[in-house]
Structure formats: structure tokens, C-alpha cells
mmCIF file of C-alpha atoms in Angstrom:
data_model
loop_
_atom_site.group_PDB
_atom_site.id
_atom_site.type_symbol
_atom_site.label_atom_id
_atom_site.label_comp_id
_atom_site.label_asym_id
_atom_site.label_seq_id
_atom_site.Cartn_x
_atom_site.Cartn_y
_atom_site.Cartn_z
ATOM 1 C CA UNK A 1311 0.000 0.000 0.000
ATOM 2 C CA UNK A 1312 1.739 3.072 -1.204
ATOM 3 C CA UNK A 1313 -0.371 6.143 0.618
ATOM 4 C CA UNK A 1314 1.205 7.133 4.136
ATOM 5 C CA UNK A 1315 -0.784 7.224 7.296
ATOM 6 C CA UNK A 1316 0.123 9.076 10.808
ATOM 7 C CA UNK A 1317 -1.133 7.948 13.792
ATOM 8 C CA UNK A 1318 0.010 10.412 16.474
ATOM 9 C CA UNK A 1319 -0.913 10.869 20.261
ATOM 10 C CA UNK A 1320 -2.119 13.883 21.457
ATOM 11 C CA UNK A 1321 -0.244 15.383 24.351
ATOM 12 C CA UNK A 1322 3.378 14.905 25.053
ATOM 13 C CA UNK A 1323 5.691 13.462 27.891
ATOM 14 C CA UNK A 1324 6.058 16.667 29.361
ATOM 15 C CA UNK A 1325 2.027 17.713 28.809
ATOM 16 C CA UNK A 1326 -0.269 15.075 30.126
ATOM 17 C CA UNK A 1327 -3.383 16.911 29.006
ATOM 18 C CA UNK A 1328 -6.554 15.737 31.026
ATOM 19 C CA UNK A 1329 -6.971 13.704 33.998
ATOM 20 C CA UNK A 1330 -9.997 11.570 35.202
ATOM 21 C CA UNK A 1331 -10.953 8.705 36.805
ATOM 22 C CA UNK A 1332 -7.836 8.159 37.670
ATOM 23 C CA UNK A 1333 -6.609 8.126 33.830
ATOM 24 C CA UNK A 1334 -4.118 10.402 32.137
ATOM 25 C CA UNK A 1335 -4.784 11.384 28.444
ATOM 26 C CA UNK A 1336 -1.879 11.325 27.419
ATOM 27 C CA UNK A 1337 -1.108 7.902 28.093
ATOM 28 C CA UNK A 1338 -4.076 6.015 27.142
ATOM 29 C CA UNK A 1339 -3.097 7.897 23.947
ATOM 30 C CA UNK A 1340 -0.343 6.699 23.448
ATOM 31 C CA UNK A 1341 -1.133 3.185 24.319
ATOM 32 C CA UNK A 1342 -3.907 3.719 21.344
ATOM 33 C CA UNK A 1343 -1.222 5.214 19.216
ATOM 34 C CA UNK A 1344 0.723 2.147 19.898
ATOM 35 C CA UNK A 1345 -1.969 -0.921 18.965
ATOM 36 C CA UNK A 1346 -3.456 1.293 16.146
ATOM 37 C CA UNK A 1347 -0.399 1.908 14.653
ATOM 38 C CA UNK A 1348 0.510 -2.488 14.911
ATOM 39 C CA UNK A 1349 -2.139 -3.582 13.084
ATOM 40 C CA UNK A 1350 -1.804 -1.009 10.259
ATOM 41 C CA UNK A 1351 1.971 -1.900 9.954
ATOM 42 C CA UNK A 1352 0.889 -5.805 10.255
ATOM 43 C CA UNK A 1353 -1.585 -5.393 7.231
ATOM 44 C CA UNK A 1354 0.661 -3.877 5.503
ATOM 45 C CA UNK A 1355 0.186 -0.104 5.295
ATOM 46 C CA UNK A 1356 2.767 2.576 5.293
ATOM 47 C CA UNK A 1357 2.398 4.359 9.305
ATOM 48 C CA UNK A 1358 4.069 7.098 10.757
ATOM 49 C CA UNK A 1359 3.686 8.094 14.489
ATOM 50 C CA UNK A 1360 5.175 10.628 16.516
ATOM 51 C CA UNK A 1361 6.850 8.299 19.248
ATOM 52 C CA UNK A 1362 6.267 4.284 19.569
ATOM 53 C CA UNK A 1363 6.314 1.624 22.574
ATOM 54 C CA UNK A 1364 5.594 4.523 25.054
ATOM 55 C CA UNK A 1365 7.220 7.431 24.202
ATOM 56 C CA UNK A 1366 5.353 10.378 22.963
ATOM 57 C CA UNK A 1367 7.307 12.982 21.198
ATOM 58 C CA UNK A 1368 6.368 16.762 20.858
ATOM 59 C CA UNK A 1369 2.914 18.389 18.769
ATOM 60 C CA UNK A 1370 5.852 19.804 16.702
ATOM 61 C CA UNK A 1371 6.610 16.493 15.284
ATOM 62 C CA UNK A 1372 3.268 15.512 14.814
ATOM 63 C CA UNK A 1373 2.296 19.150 12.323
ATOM 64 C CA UNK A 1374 5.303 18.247 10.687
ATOM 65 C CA UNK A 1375 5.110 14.381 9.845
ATOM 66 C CA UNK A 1376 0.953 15.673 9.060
ATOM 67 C CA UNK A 1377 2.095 17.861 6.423
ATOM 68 C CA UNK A 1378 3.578 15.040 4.428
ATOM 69 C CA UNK A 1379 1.210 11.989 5.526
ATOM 70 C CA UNK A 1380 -1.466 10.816 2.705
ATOM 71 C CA UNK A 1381 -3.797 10.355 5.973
ATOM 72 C CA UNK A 1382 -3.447 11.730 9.678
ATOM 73 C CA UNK A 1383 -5.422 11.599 12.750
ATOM 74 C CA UNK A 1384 -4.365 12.376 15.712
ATOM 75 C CA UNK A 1385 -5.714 10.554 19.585
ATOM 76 C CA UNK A 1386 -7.089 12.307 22.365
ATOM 77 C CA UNK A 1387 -9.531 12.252 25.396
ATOM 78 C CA UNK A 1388 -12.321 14.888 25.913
ATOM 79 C CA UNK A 1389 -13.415 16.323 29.525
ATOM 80 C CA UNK A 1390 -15.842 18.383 30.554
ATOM 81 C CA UNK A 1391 -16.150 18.284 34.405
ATOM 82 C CA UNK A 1392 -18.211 15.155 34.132
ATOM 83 C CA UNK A 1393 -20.770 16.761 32.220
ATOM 84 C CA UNK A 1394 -19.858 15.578 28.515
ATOM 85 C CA UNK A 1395 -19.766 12.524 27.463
ATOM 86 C CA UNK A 1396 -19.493 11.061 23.794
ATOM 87 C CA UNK A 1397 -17.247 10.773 20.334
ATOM 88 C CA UNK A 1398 -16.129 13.935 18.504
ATOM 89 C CA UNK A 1399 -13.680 14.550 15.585
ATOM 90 C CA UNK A 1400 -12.513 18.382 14.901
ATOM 91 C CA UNK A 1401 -10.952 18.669 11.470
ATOM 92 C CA UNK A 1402 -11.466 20.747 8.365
ATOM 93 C CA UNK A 1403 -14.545 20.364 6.697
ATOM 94 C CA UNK A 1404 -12.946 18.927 3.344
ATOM 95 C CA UNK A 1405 -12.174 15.413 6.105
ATOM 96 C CA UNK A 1406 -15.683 15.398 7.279
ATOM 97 C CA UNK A 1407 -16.258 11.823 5.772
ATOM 98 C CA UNK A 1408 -12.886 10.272 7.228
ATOM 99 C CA UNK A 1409 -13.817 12.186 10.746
ATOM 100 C CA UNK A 1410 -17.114 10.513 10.548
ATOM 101 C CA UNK A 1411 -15.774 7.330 9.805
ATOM 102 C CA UNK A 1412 -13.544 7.441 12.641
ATOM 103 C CA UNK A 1413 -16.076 8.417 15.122
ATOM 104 C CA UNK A 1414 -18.544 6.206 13.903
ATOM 105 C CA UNK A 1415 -15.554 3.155 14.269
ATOM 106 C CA UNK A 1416 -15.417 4.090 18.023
ATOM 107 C CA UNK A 1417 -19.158 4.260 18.543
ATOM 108 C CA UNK A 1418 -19.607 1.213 16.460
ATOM 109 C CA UNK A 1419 -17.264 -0.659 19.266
ATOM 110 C CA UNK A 1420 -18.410 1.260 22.439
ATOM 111 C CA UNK A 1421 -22.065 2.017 21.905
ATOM 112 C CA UNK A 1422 -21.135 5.480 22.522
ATOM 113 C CA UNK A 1423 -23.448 8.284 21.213
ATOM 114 C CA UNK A 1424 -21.551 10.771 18.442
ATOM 115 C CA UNK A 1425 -21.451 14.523 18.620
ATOM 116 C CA UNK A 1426 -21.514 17.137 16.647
ATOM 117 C CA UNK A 1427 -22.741 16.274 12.909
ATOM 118 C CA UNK A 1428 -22.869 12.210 13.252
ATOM 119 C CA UNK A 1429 -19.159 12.483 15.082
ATOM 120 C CA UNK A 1430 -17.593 15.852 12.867
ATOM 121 C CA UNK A 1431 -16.943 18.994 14.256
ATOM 122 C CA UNK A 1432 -14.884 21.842 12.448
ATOM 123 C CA UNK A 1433 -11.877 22.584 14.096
ATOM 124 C CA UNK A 1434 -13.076 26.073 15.077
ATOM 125 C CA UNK A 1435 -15.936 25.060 16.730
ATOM 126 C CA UNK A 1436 -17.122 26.140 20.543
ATOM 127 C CA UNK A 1437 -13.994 26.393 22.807
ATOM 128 C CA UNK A 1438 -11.697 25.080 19.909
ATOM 129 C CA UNK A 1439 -9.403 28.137 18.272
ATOM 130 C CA UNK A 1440 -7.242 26.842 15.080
ATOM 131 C CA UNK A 1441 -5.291 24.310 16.184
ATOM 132 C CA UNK A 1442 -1.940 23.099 14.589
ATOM 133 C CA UNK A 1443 -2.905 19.537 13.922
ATOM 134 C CA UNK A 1444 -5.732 19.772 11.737
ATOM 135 C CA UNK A 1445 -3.834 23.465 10.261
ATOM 136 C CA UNK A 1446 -1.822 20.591 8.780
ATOM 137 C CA UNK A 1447 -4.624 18.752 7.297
ATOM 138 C CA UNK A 1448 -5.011 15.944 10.596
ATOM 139 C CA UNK A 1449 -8.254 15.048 12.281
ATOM 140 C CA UNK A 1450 -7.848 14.883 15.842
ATOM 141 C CA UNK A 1451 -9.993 12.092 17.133
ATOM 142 C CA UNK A 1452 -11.630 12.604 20.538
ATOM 143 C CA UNK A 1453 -12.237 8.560 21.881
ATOM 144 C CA UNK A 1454 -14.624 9.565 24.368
ATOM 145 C CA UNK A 1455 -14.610 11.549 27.415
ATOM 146 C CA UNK A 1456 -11.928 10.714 30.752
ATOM 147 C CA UNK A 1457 -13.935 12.223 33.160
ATOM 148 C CA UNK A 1458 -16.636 10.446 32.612
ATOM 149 C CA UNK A 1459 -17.194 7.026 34.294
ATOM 150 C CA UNK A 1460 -19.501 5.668 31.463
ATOM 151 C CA UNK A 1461 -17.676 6.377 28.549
ATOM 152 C CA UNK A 1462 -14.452 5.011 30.222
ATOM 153 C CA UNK A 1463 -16.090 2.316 31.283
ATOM 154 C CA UNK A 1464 -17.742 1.721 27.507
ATOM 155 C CA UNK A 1465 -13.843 2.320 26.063
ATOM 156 C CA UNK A 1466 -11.855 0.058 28.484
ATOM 157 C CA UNK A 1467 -14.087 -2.484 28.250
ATOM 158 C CA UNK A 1468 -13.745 -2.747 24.078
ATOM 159 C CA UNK A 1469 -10.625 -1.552 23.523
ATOM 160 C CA UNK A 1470 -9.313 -3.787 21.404
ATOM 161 C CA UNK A 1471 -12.399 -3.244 18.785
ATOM 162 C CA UNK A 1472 -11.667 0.140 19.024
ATOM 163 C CA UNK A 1473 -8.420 -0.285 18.044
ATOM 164 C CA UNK A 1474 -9.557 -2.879 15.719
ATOM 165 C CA UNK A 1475 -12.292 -0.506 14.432
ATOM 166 C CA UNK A 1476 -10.112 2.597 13.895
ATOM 167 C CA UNK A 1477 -7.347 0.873 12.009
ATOM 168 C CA UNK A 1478 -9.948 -0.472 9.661
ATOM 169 C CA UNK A 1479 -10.839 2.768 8.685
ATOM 170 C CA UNK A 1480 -7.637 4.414 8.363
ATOM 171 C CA UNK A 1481 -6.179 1.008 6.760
ATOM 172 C CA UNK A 1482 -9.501 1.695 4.119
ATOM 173 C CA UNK A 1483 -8.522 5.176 3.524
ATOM 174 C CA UNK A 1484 -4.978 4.800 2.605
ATOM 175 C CA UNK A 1485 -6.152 2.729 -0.256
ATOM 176 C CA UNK A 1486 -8.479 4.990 -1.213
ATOM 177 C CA UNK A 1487 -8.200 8.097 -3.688
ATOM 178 C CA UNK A 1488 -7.035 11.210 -2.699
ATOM 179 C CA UNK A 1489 -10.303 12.749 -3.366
ATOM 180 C CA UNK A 1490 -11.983 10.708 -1.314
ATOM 181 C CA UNK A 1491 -9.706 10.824 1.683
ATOM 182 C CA UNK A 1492 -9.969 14.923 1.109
ATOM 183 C CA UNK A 1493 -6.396 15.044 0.956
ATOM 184 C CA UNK A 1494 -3.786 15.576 -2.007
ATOM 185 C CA UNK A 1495 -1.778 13.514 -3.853
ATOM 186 C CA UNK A 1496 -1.129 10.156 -5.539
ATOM 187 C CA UNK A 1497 -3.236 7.652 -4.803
ATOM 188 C CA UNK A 1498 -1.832 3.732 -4.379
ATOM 189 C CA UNK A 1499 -4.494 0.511 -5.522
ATOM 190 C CA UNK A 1500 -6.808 -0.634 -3.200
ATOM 191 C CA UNK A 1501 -5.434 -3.595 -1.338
ATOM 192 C CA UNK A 1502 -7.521 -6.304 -1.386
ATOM 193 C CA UNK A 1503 -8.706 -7.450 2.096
ATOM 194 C CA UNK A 1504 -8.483 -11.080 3.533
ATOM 195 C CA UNK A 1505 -10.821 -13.479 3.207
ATOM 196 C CA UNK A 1506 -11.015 -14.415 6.770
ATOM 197 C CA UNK A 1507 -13.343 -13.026 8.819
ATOM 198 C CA UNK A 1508 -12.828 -14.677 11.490
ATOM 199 C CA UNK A 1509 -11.580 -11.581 13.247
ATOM 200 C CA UNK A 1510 -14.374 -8.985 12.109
ATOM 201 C CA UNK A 1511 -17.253 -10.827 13.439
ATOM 202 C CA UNK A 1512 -17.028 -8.707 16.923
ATOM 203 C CA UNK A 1513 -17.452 -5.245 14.886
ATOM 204 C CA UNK A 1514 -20.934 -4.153 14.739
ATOM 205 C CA UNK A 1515 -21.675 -2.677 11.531
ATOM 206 C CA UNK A 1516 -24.783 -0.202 10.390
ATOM 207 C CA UNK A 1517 -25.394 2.391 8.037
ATOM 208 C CA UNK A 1518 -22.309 4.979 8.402
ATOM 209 C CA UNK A 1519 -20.039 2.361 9.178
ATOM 210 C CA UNK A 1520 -16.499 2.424 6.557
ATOM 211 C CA UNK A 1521 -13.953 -0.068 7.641
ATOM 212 C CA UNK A 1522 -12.610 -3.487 5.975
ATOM 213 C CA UNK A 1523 -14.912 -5.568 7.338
ATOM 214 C CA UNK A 1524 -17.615 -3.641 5.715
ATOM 215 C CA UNK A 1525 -16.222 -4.699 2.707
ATOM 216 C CA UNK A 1526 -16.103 -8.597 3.711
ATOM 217 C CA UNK A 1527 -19.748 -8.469 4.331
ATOM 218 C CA UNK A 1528 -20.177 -6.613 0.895
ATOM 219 C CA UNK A 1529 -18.344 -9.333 -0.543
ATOM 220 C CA UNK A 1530 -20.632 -12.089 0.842
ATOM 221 C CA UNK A 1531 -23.917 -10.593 -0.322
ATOM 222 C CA UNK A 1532 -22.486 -10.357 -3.785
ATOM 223 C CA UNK A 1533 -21.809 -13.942 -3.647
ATOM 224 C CA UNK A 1534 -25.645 -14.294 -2.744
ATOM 225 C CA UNK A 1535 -26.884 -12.762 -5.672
ATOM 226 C CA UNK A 1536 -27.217 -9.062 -4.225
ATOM 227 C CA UNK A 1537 -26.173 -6.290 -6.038
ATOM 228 C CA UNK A 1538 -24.151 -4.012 -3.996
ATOM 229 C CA UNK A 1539 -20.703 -2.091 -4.192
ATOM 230 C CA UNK A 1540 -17.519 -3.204 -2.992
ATOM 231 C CA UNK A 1541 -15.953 -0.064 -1.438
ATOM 232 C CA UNK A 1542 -15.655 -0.654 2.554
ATOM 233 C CA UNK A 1543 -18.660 2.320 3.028
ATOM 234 C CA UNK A 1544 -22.035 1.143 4.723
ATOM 235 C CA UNK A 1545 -24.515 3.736 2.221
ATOM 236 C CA UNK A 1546 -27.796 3.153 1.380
ATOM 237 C CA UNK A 1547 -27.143 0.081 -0.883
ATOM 238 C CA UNK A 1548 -25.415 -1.655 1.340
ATOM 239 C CA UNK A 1549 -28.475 -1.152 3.714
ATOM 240 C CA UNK A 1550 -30.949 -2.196 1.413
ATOM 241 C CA UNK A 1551 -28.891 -5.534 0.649
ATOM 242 C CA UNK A 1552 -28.583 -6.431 4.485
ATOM 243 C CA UNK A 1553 -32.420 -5.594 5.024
ATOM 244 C CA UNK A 1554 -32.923 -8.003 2.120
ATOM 245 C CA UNK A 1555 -30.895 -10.567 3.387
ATOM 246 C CA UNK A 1556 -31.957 -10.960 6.710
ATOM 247 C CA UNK A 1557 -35.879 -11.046 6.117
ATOM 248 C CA UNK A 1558 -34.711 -13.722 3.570
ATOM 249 C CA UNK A 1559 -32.630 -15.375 6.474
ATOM 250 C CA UNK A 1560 -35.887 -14.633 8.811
ATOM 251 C CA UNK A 1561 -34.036 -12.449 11.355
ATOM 252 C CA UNK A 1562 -35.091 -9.195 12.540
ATOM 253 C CA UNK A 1563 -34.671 -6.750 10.044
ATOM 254 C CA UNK A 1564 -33.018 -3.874 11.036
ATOM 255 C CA UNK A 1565 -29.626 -3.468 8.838
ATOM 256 C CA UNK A 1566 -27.677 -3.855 11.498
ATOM 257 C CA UNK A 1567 -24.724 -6.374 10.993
ATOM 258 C CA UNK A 1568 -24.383 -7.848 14.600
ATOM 259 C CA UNK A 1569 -23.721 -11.482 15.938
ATOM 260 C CA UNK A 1570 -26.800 -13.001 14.368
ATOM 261 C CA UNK A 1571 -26.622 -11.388 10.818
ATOM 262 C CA UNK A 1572 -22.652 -12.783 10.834
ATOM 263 C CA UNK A 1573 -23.272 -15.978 11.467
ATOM 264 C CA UNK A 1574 -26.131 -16.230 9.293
ATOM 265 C CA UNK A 1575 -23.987 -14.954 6.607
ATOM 266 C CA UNK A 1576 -20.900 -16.841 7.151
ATOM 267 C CA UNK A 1577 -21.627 -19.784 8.646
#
């Protein structure tokens, strides 16, 4: 895969940003950073980071090594004395579709509710003043918020799909074209994604969703006769085709991909 993503962690050693229930920001960052940025490398995709295995370098790396990354999203926490809770991405409004897609990735894993415009926010919004990261063409990716218990409750307990969930998307995007990602440059070939799926089955998947295993369900209603894309994005066709498949399959119909519609589909 040819197109270059960054996955960076927001904060720095010497700025842990916020603090709450008994978590630090800038570390569960970085631990993010650190799985994200594994399974990208392990399915092959060109990653950047600012830092690895614990060490979290300065925002000053992280503009930099944005300006020259195909795709780049930078991890942090939210807070709001308790009062906020929720997913949130602040970028540009040219990477509204990738912010999306990474907000609706977390929520997909969590079952946390999106904010904003179904998980985008420009980067001026409320509180927020311009701010370097997504100056440089990054979305900064706001998990969920630290100081409050639910969501960290919701995010420890399904880390790993969130992990899972977020690579997926970024993994999609790098093999996308550069329209499409809403940045510039030269776009590489789509990859094409594994045929096992024994690892997506955990992801639930709905209308919004973009991630690989998107596309592996895509693939397996083509090869029941339905006619839908394969392109990784959950629209309104592949809606239609999971609708249609599980009244055929006589489960509830609701075009939600969870436990039951996998196993219906797969096994």
C-alpha cells in the first residue's frame, strides 16, 4: 500500500493533558497510538507516528510528519467536568467523511453516542481556536470523554475493537483516492482485504459504518446474488442488501450487521 498514514498521540511526555478517573490522556493515547499503529503496519500499510512503545514525542513532530502523511489523525480524550460525554472529531470540513468514519468506528465498538454532525466537528468550533494539527490537514480524534465514568467504562471495556475498528478505517482510507480521503496527492491501488473473517465478526456494523470488514460483508452478499458495491462504506445500498438478506434469512430486520446477521452470513 503506497499512501502514508500518521497515527500520532495527542499530548506529550512533558504535557499530560486531562486527567480523570484516575486516567491520564496522554497515556491512554499513546497506548492507542501504539496498537493502532501495529495492526496497520501488520496489514501492511505505510504508518508514521510521533513516538512508539511509550514514548510520545512533541505536537511539533506531529504538524510536521501531518504535512507530508497521505492520511493523519491524531488521539485524544475529551473532559468536561463530568458533564460531557461522547465521540467527537474536529478537522477541516474537506475530512468530514474520514472524521465521521472514525467516530462512527469508536461508537460502532463502544455504543457510545456521536457529537456534533454524526461524530464531525470543524476545528473552530465552541472552545476550539485553530489548532496546529488539523492546520496541517489531521483530524484529531476525541475517543470519548476521561472524566466520565460511562464512557471510560464503555472504552476500556472494548478496547481492542476500538483499536480494531479505527485501524480499519484508516487502513480503508490509505487505499483509497485522494479525493476521497480529502487530501492531495497520488493515490496507491486498493489492497484487497483477507478473506477471513474470522476476526471482524465482533465489529458491529450499520449504516455509516467504513472499515474493511464492511467490505467482507459486501463481498458475501455479492456472492448471494445481491447487487451491492464493494468499497468498505455502509450507504444506502449496502443497507438495502442487508435488510434483504436478513428477512430472507428470517431475522429481525433492522440493517444492522451484529452477531446473528454474521453468522447467518458466514456460517
Amino acid at each position: 500500500m503506497g499512501r502514508t498514514v500518521l497515527v500520532s498521540a495527542g499530548h506529550s511526555e512533558s504535557d499530560p493533558g486531562a486527567v480523570g478517573n484516575g486516567y491520564v490522556e496522554a497515556r491512554l493515547a499513546v497506548e492507542l497510538r501504539d496498537i493502532v499503529a501495529r495492526k496497520l503496519r501488520s496489514a501492511g500499510v505505510n504508518v508514521l507516528t510521533d513516538g512508539m512503545d511509550g514514548r510520545n514525542d512533541p505536537l511539533s513532530k506531529a504538524i510536521s510528519l501531518a504535512r507530508t502523511a497521505d492520511v493523519a489523525v491524531e488521539i485524544h480524550w475529551n473532559a468536561s467536568n463530568g458533564a460531557g460525554h461522547g465521540i467527537e472529531c474536529l478537522a477541516k470540513p474537506n475530512l468530514k467523511p474520514i472524521s465521521k468514519a472514525l467516530a462512527g468506528a469508536v461508537a460502532n465498538a463502544t455504543g457510545l453516542v456521536l457529537r456534533g454532525e454524526s461524530g464531525w466537528k470543524s476545528d473552530g468550533s465552541g472552545h476550539h481556536k485553530k489548532l496546529g494539527f488539523c492546520e496541517a490537514g489531521g483530524v484529531i480524534l476525541e475517543v470519548c470523554f476521561i472524566d466520565n465514568s460511562r464512557d471510560m467504562a464503555a472504552y476500556v471495556a472494548n478496547k481492542s475493537a476500538v483499536a480494531q475498528n479505527v485501524a480499519d478505517v484508516l487502513a480503508a482510507y490509505a487505499s483509497r483516492s485522494a479525493v476521497a480521503s480529502g487530501r492531495t496527492g497520488n493515490a496507491a491501488p486498493a489492497t484487497k482485504p483477507a478473506a477471513d473473517t474470522s476476526g471482524y465478526r465482533h465489529v458491529l456494523l450499520r449504516r455509516g459504518s467504513f472499515n474493511a470488514s464492511v467490505g467482507q460483508v459486501q463481498r458475501r452478499l455479492v456472492a448471494l446474488g445481491y447487487r451491492v458495491g464493494v468499497d468498505n462504506d455502509f450507504g444506502a445500498e449496502t443497507d438495502r442488501a442487508v435488510r434483504g438478506f436478513q428477512r430472507t434469512a428470517g431475522l429481525e430486520v433492522d440493517g444492522v450487521v451484529g452477531s446473528r446477521t454474521w453468522r447467518a452470513l458466514f456460517d
